[in-house]
Coordinates of C-alpha atoms and ligand atoms in Angstrom, one line a residue:
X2 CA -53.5 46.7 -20.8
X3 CA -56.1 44.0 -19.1
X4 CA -59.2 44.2 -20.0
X5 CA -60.8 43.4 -16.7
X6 CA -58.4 46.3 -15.5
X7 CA -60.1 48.9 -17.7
X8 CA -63.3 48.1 -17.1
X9 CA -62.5 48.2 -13.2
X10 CA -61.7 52.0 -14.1
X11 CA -65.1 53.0 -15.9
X12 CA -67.4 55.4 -13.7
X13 CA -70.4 54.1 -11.8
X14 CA -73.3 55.0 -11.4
X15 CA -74.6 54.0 -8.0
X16 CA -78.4 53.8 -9.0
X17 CA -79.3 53.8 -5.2
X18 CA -77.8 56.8 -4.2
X19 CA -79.2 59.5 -6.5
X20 CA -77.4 58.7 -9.0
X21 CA -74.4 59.8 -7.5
X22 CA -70.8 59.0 -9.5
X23 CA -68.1 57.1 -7.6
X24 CA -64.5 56.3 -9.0
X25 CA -63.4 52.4 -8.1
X26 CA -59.7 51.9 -8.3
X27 CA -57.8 52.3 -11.7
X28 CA -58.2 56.1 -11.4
X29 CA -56.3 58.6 -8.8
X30 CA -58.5 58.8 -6.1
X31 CA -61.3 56.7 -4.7
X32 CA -64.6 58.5 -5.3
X33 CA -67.3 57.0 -2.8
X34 CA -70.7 58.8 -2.4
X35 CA -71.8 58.5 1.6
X36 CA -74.7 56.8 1.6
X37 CA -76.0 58.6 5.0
X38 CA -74.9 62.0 3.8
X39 CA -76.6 62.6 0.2
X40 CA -74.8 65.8 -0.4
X41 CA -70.8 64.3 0.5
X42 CA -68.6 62.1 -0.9
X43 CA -65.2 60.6 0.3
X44 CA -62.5 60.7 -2.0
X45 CA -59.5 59.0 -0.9
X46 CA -55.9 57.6 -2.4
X47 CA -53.3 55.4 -0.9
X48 CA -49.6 56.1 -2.6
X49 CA -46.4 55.4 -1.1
X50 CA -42.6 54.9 -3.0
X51 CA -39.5 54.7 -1.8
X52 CA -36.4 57.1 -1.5
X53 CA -34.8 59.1 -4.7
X54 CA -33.0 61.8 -2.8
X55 CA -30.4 61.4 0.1
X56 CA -32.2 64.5 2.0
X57 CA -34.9 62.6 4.4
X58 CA -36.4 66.4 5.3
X59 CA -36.7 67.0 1.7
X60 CA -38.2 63.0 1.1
X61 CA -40.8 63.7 3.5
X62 CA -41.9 66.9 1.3
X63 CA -42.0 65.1 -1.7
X64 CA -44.3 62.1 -0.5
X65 CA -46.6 64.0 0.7
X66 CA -46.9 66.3 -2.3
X67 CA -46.8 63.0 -3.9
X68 CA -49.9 61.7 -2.1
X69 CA -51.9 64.6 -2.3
X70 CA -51.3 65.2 -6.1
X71 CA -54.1 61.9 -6.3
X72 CA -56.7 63.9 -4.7
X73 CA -56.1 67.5 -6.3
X74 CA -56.1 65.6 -9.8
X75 CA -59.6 65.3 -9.4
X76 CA -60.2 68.9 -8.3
X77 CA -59.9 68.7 -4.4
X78 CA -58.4 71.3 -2.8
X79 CA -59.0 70.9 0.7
X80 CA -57.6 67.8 2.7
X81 CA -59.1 66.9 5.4
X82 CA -56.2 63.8 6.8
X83 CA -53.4 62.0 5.9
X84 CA -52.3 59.2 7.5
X85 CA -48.6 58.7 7.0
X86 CA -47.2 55.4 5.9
X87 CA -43.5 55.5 6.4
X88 CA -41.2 52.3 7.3
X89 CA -37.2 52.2 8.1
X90 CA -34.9 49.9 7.1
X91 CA -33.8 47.1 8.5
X92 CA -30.5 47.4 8.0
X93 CA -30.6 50.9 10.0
X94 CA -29.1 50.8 13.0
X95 CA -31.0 52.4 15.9
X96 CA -29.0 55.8 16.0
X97 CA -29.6 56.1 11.7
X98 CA -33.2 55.6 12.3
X99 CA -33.7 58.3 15.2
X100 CA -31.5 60.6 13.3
X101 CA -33.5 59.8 9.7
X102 CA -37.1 59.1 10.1
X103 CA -37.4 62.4 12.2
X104 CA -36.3 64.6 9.5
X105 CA -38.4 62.3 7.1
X106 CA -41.9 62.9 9.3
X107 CA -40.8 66.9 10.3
X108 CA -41.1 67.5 5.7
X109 CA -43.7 65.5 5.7
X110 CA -45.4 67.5 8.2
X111 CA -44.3 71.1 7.1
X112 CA -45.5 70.1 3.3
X113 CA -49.0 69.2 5.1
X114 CA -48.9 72.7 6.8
X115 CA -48.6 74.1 3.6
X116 CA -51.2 71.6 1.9
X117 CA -53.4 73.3 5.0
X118 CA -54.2 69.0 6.5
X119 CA -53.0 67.4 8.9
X120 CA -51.2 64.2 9.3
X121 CA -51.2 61.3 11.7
X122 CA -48.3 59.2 12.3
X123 CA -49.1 56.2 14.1
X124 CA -46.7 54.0 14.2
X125 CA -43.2 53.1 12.5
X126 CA -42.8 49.8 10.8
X127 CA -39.3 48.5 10.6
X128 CA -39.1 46.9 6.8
X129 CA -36.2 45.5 4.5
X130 CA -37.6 48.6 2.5
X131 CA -37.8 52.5 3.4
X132 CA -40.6 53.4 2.2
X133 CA -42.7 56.5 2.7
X134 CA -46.1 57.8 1.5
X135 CA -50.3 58.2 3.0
X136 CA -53.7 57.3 2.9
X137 CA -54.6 61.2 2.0
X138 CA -58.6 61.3 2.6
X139 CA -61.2 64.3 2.1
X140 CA -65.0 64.7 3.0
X141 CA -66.5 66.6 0.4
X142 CA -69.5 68.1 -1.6
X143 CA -69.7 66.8 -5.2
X144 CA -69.5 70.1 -6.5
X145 CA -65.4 70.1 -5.2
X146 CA -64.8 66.9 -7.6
X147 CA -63.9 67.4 -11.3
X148 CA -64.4 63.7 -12.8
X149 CA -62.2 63.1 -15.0
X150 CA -64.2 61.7 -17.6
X151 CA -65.7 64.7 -19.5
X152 CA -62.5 65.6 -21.9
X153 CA -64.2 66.8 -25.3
X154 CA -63.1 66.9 -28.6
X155 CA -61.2 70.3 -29.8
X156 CA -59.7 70.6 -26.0
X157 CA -56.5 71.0 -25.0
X158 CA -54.3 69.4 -22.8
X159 CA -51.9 71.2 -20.0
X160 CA -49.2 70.0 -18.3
X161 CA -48.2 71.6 -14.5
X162 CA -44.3 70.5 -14.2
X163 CA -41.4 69.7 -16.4
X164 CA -40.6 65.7 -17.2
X165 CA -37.2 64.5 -16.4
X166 CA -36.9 64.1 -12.5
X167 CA -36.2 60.8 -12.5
X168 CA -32.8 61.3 -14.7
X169 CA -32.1 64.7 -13.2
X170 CA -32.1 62.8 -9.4
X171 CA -30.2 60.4 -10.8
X172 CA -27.4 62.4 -12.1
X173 CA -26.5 63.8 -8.7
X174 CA -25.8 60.4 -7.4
X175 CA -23.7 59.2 -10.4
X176 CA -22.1 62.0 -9.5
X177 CA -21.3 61.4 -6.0
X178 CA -20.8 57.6 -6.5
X179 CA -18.4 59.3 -9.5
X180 CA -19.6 55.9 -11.4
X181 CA -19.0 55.3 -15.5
X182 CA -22.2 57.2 -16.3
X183 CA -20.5 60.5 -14.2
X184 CA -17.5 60.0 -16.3
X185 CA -19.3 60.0 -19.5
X186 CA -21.3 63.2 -18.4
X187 CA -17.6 65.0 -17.3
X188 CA -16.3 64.1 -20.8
X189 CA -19.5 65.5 -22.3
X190 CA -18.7 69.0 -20.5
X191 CA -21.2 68.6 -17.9
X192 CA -20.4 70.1 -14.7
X193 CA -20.9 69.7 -11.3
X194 CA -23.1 73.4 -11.7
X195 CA -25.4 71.4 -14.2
X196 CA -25.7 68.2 -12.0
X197 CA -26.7 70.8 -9.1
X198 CA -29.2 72.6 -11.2
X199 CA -31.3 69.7 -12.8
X200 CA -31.4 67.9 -9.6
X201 CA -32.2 71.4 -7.8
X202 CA -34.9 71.9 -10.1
X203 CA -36.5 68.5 -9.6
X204 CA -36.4 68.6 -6.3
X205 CA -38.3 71.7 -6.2
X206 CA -40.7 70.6 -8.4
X207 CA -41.4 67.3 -6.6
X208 CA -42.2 69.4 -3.4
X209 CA -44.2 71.9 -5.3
X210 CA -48.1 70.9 -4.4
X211 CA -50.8 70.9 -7.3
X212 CA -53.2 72.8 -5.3
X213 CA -52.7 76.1 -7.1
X214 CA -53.8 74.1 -10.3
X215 CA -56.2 72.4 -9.0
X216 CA -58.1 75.4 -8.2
X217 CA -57.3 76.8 -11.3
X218 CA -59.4 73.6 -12.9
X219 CA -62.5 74.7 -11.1
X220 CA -61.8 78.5 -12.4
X221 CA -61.3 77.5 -15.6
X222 CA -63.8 74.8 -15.8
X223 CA -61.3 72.0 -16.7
X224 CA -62.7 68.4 -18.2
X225 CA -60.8 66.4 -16.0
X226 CA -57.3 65.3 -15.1
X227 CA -54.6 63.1 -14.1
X228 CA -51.6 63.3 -12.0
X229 CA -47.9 61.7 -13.7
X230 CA -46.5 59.4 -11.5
X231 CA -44.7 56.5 -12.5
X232 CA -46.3 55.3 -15.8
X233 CA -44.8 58.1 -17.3
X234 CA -46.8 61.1 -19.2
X235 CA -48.0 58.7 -22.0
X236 CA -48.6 55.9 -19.6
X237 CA -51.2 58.1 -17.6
X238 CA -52.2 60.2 -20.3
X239 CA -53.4 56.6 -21.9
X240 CA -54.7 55.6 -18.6
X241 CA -56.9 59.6 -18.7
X242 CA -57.8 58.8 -22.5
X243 CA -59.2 55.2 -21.5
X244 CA -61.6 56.6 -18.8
X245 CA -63.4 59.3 -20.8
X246 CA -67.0 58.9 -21.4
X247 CA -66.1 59.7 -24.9
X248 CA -64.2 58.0 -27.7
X249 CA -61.4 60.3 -28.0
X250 CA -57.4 60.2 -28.5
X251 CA -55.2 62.5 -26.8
X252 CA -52.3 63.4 -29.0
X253 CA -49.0 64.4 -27.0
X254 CA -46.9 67.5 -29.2
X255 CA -44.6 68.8 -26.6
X256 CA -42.4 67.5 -24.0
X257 CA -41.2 69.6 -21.9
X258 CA -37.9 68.4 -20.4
X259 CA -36.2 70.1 -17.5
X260 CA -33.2 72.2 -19.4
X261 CA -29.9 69.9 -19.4
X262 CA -32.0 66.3 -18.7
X263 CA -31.8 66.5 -22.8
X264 CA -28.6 66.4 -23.1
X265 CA -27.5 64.3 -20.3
X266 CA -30.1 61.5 -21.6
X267 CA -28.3 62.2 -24.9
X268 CA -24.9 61.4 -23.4
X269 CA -26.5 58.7 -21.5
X270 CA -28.0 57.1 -24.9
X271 CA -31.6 57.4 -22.5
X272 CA -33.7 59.2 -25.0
X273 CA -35.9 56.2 -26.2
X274 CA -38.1 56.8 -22.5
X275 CA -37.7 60.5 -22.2
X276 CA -38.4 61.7 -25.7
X277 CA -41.8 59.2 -26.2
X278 CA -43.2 60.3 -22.8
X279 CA -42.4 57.1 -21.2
X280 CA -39.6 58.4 -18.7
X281 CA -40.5 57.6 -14.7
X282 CA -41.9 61.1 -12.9
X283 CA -41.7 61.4 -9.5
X284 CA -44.7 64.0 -8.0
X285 CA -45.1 64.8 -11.3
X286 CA -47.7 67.7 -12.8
X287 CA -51.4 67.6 -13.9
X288 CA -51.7 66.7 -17.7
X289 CA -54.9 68.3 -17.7
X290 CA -57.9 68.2 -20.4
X291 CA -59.5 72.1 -20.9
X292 CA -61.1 74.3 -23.9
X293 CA -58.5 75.8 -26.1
X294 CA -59.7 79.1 -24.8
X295 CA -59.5 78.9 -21.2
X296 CA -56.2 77.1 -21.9
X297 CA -54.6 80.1 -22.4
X298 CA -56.2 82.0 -19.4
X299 CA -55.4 78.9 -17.4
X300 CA -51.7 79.2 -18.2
X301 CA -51.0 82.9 -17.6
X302 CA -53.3 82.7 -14.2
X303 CA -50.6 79.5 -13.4
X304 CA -47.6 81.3 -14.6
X305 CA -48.4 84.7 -12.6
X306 CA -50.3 82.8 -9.5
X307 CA -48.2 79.5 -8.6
X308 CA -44.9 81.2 -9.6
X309 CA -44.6 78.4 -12.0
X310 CA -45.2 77.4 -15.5
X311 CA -47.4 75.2 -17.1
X312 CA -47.0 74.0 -21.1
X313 CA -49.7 73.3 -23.5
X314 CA -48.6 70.0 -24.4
X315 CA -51.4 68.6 -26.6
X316 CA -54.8 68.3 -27.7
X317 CA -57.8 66.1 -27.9
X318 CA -59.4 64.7 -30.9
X319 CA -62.1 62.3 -31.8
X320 CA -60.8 58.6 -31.7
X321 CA -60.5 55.6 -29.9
X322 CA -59.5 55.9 -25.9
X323 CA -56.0 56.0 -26.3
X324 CA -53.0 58.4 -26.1
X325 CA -49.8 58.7 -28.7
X326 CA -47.0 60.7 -28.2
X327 CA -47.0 62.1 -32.2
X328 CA -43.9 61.8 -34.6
X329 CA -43.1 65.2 -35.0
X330 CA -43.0 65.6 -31.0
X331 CA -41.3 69.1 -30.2
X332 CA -38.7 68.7 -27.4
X333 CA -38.9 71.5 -25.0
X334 CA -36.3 72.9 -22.9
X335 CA -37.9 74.5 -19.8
Ligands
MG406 MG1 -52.0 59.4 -9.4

């Protein structure tokens, strides 16, 4: 990784201001202490990707629990705005794009209902590309952030959703483009009920907001966090270990792997991403950093409150600002 990159990511201290913390880029979210308002920070993140599923409604719900993932990563639970981003293809001719980008803004909008912000659409841009995200943005007193940089040795690291949504999205397609990969899947004995059922399930989870753990970080007095996006869970789980005040190594133990995404990576021959944490997520979980003892209270509140489950998936150790995924890794079917 570049070293002028890393140490873009280290906290400052803004010396002028209190000694208030602010987060530059490299991290989640833009931390920025107002320097009229003492008491308030904004914390801010621009994300935006491009399509994975051929449901625009359900594309919509994912980007924005996508975008908003950046800001509940560091413990904020309440959104004030999001300013959508969202561009139609060029190709697209004019009845595709008044039929599409509606149902695209409408899950956008409901998953900001449900995030309890509102959105702005301003404008949409007409790009080779379609590509959809925000600028999600939130006014807040310091005592709503969680910086991550205070993991400790002897913690414990959580994980909010399942790994594998990448592979799972794109099983459904090489199903309906019945392509070579399909046919090696069939032979395997994979159905069309599997197919349905990974891709079902990582749909879900992709739409599911981090809010509930989020909160549960401030409950439990969590050291920090990260959200797993496209660097995978050891790529931001290195990016996590790199920030801490601390010289510490996150060790990764446990993957869990939406059931079937094992074996259809097996058939595949894609294991060498997917079993070292490397695999592309999609609106992924929190991997987050916690005591070993309100781990487990953390986990049951999840379980019972979000109507989902959460894995310990690791732990924290004295060392040298890095993550490893360790050789004895325990594959988890979830
Ligand atoms: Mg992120």
């Amino acid at each position: 990784m570049d070293e002028n990159y890393l140490q873009s990511k280290e906290l400052q201290t803004n010396h002028g201001n209190n000694e208030k913390k602010s987060i530059g880029i490299g991290m989640d979210s833009a931390v920025v202490p107002l320097s009229r308002y003492p008491d308030l920070f904004l914390v801010q993140t621009v994300d935006f990707f491009y399509p994975l599923t051929d449901d625009p409604y359900l594309m919509g719900k994912i980007a924005l629990a996508n975008v908003v993932s950046d800001l509940y990563a560091v413990g904020i639970i309440h959104v004030d705005k999001i300013k959508m981003i969202i561009s139609a293809p060029t190709e697209f001719t004019d009845k595709q794009r008044d039929t599409v980008v509606p149902k695209i803004i409408n899950g956008f909008k409901d998953a900001a209902a449900i995030a309890k912000c509102t959105i702005d659409v301003q404008n949409v841009a007409i790009n080779p590309w379609c590509i959809i995200g925000g600028i999600a943005t939130s006014i807040c007193h310091e005592s709503e952030i969680i910086y991550p940089d205070q993991l400790q040795d002897g913690d414990v690291l959580i994980l909010t959703k399942a790994l594998g949504t990448q592979l799972a999205s794109n099983t459904l397609i090489y199903w309906k483009d019945q392509s070579d990969e399909w046919k090696k899947l069939s032979a395997a004995g994979i159905t069309l009920e599997d197919v349905k059922y990974v891709s079902d399930r990582a749909v879900e989870q992709m739409c599911f907001l981090n809010v509930n753990a989020a909160e549960l970080m401030h409950k439990y007095n969590a050291h920090g966090a990260t959200d797993i996006t496209g660097f995978g869970l050891l790529g931001h789980a290195n990016n996590l270990a790199a920030f801490q005040k601390k010289n510490l190594t996150l060790v990764i133990n446990t993957l869990p792997i939406i059931g079937k995404v094992k074996q259809i990576a097996e058939v595949l021959g894609r294991t060498q991403k997917l079993f070292n944490g490397l695999a592309v997520e999609t609106s992924g979980g929190l991997l987050i950093g916690i005591s070993r003892e309100n781990a487990t209270k953390f986990c049951e509140d999840y379980n019972t409150s979000s109507h989902h489950q959460c894995w310990i998936v690791g732990f924290v150790k004295e060392g040298e600002k890095i993550a490893k995924v360790s050789s004895n890794v325990k594959i988890l079917e979830v």
